Coordinates of N, CA and C in Angstrom, one line a residue:
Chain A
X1 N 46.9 66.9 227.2 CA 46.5 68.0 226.4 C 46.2 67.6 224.9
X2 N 45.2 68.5 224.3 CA 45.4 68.0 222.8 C 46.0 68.6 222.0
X3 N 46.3 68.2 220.7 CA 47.5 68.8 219.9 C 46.5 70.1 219.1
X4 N 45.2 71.0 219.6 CA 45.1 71.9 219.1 C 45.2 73.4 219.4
X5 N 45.8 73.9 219.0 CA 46.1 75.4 219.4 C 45.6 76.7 218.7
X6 N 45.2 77.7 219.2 CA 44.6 79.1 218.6 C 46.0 79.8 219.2
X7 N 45.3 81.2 218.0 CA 46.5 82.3 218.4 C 45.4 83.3 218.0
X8 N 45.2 84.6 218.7 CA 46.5 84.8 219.8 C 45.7 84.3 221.3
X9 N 46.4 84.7 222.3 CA 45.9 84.2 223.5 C 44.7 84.7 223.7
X10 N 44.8 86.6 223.8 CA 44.0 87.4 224.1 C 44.3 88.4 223.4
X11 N 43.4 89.2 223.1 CA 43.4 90.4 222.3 C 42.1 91.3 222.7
X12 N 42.4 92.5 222.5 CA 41.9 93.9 223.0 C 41.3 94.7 222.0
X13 N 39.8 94.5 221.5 CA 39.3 95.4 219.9 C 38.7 97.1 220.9
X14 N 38.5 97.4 219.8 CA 37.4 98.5 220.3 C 36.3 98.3 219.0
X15 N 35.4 98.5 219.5 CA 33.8 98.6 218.7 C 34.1 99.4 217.6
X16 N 33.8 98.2 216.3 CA 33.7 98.8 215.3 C 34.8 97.8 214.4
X17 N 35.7 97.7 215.1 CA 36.7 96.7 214.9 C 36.4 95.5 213.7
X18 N 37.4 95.2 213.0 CA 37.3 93.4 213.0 C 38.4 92.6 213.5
X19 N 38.2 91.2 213.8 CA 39.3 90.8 214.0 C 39.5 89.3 213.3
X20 N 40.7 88.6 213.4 CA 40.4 87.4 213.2 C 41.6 86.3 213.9
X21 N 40.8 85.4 214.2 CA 41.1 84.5 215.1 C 41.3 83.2 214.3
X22 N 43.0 82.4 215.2 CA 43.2 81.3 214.3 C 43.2 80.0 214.9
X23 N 43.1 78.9 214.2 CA 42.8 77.4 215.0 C 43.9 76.7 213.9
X24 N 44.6 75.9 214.3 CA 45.2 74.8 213.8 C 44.7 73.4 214.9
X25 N 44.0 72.8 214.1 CA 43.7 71.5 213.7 C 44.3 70.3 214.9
X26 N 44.3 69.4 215.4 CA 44.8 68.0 215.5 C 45.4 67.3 214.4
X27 N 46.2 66.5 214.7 CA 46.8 66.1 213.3 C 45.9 65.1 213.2
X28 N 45.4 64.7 211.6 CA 44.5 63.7 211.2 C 43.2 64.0 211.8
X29 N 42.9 65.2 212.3 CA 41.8 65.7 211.9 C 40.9 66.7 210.7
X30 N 39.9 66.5 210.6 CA 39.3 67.3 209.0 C 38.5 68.3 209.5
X31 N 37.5 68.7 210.5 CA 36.8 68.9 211.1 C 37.1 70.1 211.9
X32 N 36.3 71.4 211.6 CA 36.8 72.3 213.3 C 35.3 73.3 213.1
X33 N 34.7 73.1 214.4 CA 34.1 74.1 215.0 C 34.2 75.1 215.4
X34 N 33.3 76.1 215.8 CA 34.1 77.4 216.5 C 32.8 77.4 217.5
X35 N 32.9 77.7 218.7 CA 31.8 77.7 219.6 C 32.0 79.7 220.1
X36 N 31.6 79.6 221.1 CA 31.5 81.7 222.0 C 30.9 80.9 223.4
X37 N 32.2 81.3 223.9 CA 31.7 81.1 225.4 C 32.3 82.9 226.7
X38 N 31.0 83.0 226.7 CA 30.8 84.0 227.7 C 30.5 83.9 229.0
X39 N 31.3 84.7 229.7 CA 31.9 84.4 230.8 C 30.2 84.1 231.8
X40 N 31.2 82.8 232.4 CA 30.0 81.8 233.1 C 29.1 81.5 231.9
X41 N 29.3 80.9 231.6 CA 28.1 80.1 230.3 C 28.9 78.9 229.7
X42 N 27.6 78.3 229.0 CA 28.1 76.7 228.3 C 28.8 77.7 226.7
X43 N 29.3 76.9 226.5 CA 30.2 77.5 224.7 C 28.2 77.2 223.9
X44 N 28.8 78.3 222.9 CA 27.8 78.5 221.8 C 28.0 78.1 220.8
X45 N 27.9 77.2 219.8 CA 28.1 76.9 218.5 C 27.8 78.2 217.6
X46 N 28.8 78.4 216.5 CA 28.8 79.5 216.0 C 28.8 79.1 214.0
X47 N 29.9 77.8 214.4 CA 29.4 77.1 212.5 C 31.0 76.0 212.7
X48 N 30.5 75.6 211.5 CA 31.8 74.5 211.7 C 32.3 74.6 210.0
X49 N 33.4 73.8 210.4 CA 34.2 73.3 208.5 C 34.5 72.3 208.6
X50 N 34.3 71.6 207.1 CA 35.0 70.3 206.9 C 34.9 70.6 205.4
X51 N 36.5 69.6 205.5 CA 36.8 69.8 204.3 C 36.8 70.9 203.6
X52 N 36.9 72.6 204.1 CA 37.1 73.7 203.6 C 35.2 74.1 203.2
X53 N 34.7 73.5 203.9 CA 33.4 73.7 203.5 C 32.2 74.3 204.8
X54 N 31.8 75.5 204.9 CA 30.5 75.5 205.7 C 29.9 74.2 205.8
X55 N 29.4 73.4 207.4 CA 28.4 72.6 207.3 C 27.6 72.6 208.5
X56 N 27.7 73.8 208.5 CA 26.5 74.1 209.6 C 27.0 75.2 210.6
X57 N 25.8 76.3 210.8 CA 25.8 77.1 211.6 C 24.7 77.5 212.7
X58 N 25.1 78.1 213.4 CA 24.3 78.4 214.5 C 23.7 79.8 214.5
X59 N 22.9 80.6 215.4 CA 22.1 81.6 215.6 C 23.4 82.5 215.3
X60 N 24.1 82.8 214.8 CA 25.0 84.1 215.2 C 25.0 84.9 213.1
X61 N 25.4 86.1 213.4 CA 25.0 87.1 212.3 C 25.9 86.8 211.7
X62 N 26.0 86.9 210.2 CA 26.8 87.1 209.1 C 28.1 87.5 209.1
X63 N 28.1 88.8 210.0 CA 29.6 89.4 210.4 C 30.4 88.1 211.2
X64 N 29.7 87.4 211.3 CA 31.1 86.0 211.6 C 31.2 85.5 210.7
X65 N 32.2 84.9 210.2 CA 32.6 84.4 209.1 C 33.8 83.6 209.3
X66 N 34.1 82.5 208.4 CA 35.4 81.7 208.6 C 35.9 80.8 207.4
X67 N 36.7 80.4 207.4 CA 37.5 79.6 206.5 C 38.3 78.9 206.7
X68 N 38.4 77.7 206.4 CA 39.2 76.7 206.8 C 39.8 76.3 205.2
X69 N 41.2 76.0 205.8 CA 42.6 75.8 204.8 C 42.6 74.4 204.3
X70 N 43.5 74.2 203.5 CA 43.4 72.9 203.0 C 44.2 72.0 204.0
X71 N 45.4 72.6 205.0 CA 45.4 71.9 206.0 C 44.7 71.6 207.8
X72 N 43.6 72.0 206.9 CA 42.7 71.5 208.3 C 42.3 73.0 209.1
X73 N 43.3 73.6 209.2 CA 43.6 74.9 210.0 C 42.1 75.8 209.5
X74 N 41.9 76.7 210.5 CA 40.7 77.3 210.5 C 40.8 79.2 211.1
X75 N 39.8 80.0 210.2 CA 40.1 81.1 211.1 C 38.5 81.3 211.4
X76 N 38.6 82.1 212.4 CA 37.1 82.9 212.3 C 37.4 84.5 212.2
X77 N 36.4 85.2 211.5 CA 36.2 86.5 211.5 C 35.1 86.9 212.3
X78 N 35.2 88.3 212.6 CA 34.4 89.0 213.3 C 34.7 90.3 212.6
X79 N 33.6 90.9 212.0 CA 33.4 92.1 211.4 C 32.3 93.0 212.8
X80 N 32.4 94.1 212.4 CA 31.9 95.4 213.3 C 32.0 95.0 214.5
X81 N 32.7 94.8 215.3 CA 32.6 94.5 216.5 C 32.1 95.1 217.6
X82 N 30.8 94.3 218.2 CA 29.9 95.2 219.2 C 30.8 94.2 220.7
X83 N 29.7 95.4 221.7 CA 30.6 94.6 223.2 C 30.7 93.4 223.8
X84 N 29.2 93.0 222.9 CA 29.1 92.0 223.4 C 29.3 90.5 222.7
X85 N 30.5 91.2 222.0 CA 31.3 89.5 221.5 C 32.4 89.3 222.2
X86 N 32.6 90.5 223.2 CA 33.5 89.8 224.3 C 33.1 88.4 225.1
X87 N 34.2 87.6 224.6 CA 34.0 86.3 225.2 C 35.2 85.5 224.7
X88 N 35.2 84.0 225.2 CA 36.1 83.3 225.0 C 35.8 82.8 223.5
X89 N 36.8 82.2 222.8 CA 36.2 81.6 221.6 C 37.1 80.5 221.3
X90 N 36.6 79.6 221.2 CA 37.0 77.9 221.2 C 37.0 77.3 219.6
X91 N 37.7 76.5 219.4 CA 37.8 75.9 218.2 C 37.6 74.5 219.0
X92 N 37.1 73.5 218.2 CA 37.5 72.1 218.5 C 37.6 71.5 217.1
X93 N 38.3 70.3 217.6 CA 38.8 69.8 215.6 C 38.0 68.4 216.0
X94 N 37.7 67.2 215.0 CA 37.6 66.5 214.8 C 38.0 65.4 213.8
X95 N 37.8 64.2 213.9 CA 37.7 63.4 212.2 C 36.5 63.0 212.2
X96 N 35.4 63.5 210.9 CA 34.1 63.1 210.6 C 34.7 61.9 209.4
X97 N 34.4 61.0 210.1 CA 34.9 60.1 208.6 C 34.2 58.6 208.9
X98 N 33.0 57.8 208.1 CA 33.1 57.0 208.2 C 32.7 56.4 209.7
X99 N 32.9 55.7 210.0 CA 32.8 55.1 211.6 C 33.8 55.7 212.9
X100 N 34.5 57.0 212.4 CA 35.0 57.7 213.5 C 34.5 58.2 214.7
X101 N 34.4 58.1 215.7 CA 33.8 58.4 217.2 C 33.7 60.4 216.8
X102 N 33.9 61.2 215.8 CA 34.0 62.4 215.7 C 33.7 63.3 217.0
X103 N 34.4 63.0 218.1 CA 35.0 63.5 219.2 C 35.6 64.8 218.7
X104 N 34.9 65.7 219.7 CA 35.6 67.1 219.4 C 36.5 67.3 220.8
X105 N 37.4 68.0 220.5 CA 38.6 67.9 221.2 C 38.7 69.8 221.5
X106 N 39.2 70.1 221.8 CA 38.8 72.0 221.9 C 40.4 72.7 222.4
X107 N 40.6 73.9 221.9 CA 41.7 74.2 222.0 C 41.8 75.2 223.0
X108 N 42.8 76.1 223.0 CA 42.8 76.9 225.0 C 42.1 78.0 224.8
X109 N 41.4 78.4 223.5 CA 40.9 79.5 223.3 C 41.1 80.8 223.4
X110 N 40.8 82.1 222.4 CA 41.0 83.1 222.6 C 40.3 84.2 223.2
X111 N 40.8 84.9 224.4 CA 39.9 85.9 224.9 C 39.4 86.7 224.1
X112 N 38.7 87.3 223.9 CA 38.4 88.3 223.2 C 37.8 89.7 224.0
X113 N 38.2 90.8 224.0 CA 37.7 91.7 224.7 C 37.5 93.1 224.1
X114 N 36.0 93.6 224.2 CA 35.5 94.2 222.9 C 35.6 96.0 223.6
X115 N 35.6 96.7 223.7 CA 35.6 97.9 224.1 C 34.9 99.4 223.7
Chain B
X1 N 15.2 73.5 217.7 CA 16.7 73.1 217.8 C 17.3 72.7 219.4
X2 N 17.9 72.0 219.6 CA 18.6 71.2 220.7 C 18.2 72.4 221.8
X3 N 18.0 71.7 223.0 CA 18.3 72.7 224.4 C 18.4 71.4 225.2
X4 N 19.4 72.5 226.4 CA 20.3 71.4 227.2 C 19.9 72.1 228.7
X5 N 19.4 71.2 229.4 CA 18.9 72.1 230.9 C 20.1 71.3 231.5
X6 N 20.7 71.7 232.4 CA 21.8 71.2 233.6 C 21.7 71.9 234.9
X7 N 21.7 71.0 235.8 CA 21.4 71.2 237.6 C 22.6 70.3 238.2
X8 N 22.9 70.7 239.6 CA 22.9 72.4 240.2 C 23.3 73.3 238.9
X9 N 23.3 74.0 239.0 CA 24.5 75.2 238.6 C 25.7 75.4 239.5
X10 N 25.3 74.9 241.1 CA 26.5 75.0 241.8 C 26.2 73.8 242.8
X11 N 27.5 73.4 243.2 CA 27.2 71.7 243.6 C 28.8 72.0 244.9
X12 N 28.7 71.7 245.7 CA 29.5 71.6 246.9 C 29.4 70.1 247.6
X13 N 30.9 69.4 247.4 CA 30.5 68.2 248.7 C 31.7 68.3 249.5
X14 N 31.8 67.3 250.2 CA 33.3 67.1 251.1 C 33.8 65.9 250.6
X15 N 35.3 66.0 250.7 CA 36.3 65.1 249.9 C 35.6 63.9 250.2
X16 N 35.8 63.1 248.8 CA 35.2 61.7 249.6 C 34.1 60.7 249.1
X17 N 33.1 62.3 249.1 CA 31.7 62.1 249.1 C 31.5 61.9 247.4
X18 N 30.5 61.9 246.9 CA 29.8 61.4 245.5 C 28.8 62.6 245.1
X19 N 29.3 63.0 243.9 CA 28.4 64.1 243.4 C 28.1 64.0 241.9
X20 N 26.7 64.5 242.0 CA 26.2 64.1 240.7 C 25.4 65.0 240.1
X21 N 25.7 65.2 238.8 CA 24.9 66.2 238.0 C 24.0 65.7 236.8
X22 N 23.1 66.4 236.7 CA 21.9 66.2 235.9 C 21.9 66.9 234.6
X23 N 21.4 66.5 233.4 CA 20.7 67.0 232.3 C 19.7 66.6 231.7
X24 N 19.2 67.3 230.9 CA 18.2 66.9 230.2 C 18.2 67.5 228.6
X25 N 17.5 67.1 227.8 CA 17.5 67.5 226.4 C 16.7 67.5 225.7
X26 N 16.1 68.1 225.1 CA 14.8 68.3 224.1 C 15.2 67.4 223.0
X27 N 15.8 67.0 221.8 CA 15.8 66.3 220.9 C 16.1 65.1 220.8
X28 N 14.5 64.4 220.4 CA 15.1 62.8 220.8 C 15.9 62.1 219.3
X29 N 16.6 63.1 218.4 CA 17.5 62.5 217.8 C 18.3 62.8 218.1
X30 N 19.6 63.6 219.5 CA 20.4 63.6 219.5 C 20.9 61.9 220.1
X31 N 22.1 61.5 219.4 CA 22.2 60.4 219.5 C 23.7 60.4 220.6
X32 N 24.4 61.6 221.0 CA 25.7 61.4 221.8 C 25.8 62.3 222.6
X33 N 26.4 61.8 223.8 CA 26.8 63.1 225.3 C 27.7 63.0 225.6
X34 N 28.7 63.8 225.3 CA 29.4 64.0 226.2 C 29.9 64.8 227.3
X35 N 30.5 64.7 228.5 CA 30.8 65.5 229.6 C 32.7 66.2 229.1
X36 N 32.4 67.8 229.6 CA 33.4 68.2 229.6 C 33.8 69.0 230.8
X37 N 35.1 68.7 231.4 CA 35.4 69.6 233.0 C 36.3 70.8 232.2
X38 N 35.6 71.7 232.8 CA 36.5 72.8 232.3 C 37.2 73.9 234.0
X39 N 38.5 73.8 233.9 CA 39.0 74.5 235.1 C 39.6 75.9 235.0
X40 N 39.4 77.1 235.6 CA 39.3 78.0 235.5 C 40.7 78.5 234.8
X41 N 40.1 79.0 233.4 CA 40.9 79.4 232.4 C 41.7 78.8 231.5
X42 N 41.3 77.5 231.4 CA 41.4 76.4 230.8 C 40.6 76.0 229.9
X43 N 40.9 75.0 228.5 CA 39.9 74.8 227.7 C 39.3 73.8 228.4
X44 N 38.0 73.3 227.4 CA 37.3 72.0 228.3 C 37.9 71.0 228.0
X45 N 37.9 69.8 229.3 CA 38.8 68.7 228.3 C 37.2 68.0 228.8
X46 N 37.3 66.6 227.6 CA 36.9 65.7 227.9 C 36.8 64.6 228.7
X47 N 35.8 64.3 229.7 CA 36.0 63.5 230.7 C 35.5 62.1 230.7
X48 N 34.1 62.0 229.9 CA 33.7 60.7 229.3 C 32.6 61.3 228.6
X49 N 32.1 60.3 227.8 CA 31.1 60.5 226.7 C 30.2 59.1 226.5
X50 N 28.9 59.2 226.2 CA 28.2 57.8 225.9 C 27.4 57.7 224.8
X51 N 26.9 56.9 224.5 CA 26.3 57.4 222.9 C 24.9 56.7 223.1
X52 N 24.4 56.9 222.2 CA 22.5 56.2 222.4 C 22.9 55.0 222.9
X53 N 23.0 54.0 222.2 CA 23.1 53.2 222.3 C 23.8 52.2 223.4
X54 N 23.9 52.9 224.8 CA 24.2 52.6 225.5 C 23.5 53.0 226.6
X55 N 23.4 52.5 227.9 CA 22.6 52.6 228.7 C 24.2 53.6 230.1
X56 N 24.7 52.8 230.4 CA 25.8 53.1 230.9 C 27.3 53.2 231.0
X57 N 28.2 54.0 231.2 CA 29.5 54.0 230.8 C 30.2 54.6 232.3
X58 N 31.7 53.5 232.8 CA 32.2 53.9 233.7 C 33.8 54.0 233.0
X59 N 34.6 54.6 233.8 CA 35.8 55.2 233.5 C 36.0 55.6 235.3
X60 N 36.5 54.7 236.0 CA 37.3 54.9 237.3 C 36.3 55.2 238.5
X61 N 36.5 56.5 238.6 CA 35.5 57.2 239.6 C 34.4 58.0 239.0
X62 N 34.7 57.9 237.7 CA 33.5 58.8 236.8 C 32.6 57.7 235.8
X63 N 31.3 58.0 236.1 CA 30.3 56.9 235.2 C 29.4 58.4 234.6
X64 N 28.3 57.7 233.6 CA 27.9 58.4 233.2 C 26.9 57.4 232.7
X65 N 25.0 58.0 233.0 CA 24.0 56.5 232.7 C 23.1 57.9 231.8
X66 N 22.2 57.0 230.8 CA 21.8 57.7 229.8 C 20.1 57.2 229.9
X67 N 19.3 58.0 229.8 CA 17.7 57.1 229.4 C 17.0 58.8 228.8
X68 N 17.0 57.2 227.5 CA 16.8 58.0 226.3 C 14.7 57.8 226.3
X69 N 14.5 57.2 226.9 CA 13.0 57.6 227.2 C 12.0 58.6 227.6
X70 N 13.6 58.8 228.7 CA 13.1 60.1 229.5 C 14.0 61.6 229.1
X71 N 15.0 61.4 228.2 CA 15.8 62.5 227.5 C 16.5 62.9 229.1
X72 N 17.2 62.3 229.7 CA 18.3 63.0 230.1 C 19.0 61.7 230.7
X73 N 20.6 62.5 231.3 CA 21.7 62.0 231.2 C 22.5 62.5 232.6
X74 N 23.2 61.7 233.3 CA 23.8 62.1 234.5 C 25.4 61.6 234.6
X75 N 25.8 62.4 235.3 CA 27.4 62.4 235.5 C 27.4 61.9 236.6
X76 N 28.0 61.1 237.0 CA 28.1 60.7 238.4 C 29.9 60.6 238.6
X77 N 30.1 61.1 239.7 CA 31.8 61.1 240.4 C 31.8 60.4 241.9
X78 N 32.7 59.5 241.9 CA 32.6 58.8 243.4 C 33.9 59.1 244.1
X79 N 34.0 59.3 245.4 CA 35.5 59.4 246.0 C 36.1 60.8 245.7
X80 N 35.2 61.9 245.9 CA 35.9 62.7 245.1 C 36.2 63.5 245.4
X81 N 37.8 63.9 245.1 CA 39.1 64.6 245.6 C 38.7 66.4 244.8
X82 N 39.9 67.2 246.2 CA 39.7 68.8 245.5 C 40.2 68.7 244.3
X83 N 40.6 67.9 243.4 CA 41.3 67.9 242.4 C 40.0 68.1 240.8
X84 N 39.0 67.3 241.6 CA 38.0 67.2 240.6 C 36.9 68.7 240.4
X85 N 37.5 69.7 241.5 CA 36.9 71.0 241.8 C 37.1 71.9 240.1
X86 N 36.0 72.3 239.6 CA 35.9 73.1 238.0 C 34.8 73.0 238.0
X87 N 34.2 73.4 236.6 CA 32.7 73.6 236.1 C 33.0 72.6 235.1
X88 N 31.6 71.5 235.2 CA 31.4 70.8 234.2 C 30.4 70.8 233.9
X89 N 30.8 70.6 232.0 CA 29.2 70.9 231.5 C 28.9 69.6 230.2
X90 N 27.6 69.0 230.5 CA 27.6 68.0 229.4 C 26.9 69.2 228.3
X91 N 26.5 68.1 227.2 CA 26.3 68.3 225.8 C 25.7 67.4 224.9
X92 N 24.9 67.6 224.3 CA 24.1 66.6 223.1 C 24.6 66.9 222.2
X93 N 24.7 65.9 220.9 CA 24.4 66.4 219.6 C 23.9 65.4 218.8
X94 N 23.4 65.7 217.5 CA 22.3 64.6 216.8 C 23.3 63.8 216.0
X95 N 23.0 63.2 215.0 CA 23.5 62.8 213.8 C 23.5 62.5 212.5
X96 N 23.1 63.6 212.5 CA 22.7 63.8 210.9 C 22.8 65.5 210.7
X97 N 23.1 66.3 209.6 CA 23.5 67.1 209.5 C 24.7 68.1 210.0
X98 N 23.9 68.9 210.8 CA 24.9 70.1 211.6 C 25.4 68.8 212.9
X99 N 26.3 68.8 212.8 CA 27.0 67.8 214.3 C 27.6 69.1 215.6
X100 N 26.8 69.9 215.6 CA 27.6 70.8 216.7 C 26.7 69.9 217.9
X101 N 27.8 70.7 218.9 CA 27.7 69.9 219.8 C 26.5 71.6 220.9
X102 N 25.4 71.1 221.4 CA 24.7 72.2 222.2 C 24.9 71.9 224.0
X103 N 25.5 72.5 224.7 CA 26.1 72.7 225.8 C 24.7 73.1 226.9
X104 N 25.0 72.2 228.1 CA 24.3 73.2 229.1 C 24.8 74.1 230.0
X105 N 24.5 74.8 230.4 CA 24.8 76.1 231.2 C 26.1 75.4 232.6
X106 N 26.6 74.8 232.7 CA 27.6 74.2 233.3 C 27.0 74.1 234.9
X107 N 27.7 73.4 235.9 CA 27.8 73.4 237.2 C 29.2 73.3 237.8
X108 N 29.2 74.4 238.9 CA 30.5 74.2 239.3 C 30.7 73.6 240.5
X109 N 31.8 72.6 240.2 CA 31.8 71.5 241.7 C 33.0 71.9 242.3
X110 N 32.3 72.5 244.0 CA 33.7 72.3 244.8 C 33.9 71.5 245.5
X111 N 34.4 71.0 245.7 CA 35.2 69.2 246.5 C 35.8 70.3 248.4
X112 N 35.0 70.0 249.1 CA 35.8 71.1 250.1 C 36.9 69.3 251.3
X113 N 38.0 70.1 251.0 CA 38.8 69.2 252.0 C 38.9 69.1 253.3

């Protein structure tokens, strides 16, 4: 298993909602993505952090949003919640550094279920 | 931007036998692939990974051969037990900029005993 973990497991919004979802990191990693994986499907890249910094996002709207802490740890937001952000949501951490293999590693993810 | 085609979507063999999945990929600067098994309700782990620069990579009963000519990439599993039964899905990503990693639509392998 890898040493990264989200909270909470699963959670239950209703439309209109926000919520926010948390990631802690691998130790000696800098790096964490957030992907949306919906049920039967490959995960979706949604944006990533390093170093407490946006560096890159994917097709998804504004009402996502996130931040990453000085220790590595990561949240994502979800503002207005429509139904169809019911899905799994994945963090993975990395080390971008240098000649590091920056292997993303992925944590057990949080259900999300939108109502 | 990256797209990731992957075949079957659904793959059945009997214990034993050797199964193998396909992808392909639109950008010829993604420079690394990795394969992830993911088992029902579980995150994905990592099973192997290869990077341009390599032609082919084994790890036991799982290899993984790359031709970057033709943009795609295959998973191959030999001897293979119900144990190896989940959905696996490779992935590209480039190197330079945004490093996310773009996923294909998975295949799920059952191993029937």
């Amino acid at each position: 298993e890898t040493g990264v973990t989200q909270s909470p497991t699963h959670l239950i919004k209703t439309r209109g909602q926000q919520v926010t979802l948390r990631c802690s990191s691998q130790s000696g990693h800098n790096t964490v993505s957030w992907y949306q994986q919906a049920l039967g499907q490959g995960p979706q890249f949604i944006f990533q952090y390093y170093r407490e910094e946006e560096n890159g996002r994917g097709n998804f709207p504004p009402r996502f949003s996130g931040l990453q802490f000085p220790n590595y740890s990561s949240e994502l937001n979800v503002n207005a919640l429509e139904l169809d952000d019911s899905a799994l949501y994945l963090c993975a951490s990395s080390l971008l550094a240098g000649r590091s293999t920056d292997t993303q590693y992925f944590g057990p993810g949080t259900r999300l279920t939108v109502l | 931007g990256e797209n990731v085609e992957q075949h079957p979507s659904t793959l059945s063999v009997q214990e034993g036998d050797s199964a193998v999945i396909k992808c392909t990929y639109s950008d010829s600067a993604s420079n690394y692939f990795p394969w992830y098994k993911q088992e029902l309700g579980k995150r994905p782990q990592l099973i192997i990974d290869i990077r341009s620069n390599v032609g082919e990579k084994k790890d036991q009963r799982i290899a993984v051969t790359l031709n970057k000519t033709a943009k795609h990439f295959s998973l191959h599993i030999t001897e293979t037990q119900p144990e190896d039964s989940a959905v696996y899905f490779c992935a590209a990503r480039g190197n330079t900029g945004r490093r996310a990693l773009t996923f294909g639509s998975g295949t799920r392998l059952q191993v029937q005993p």
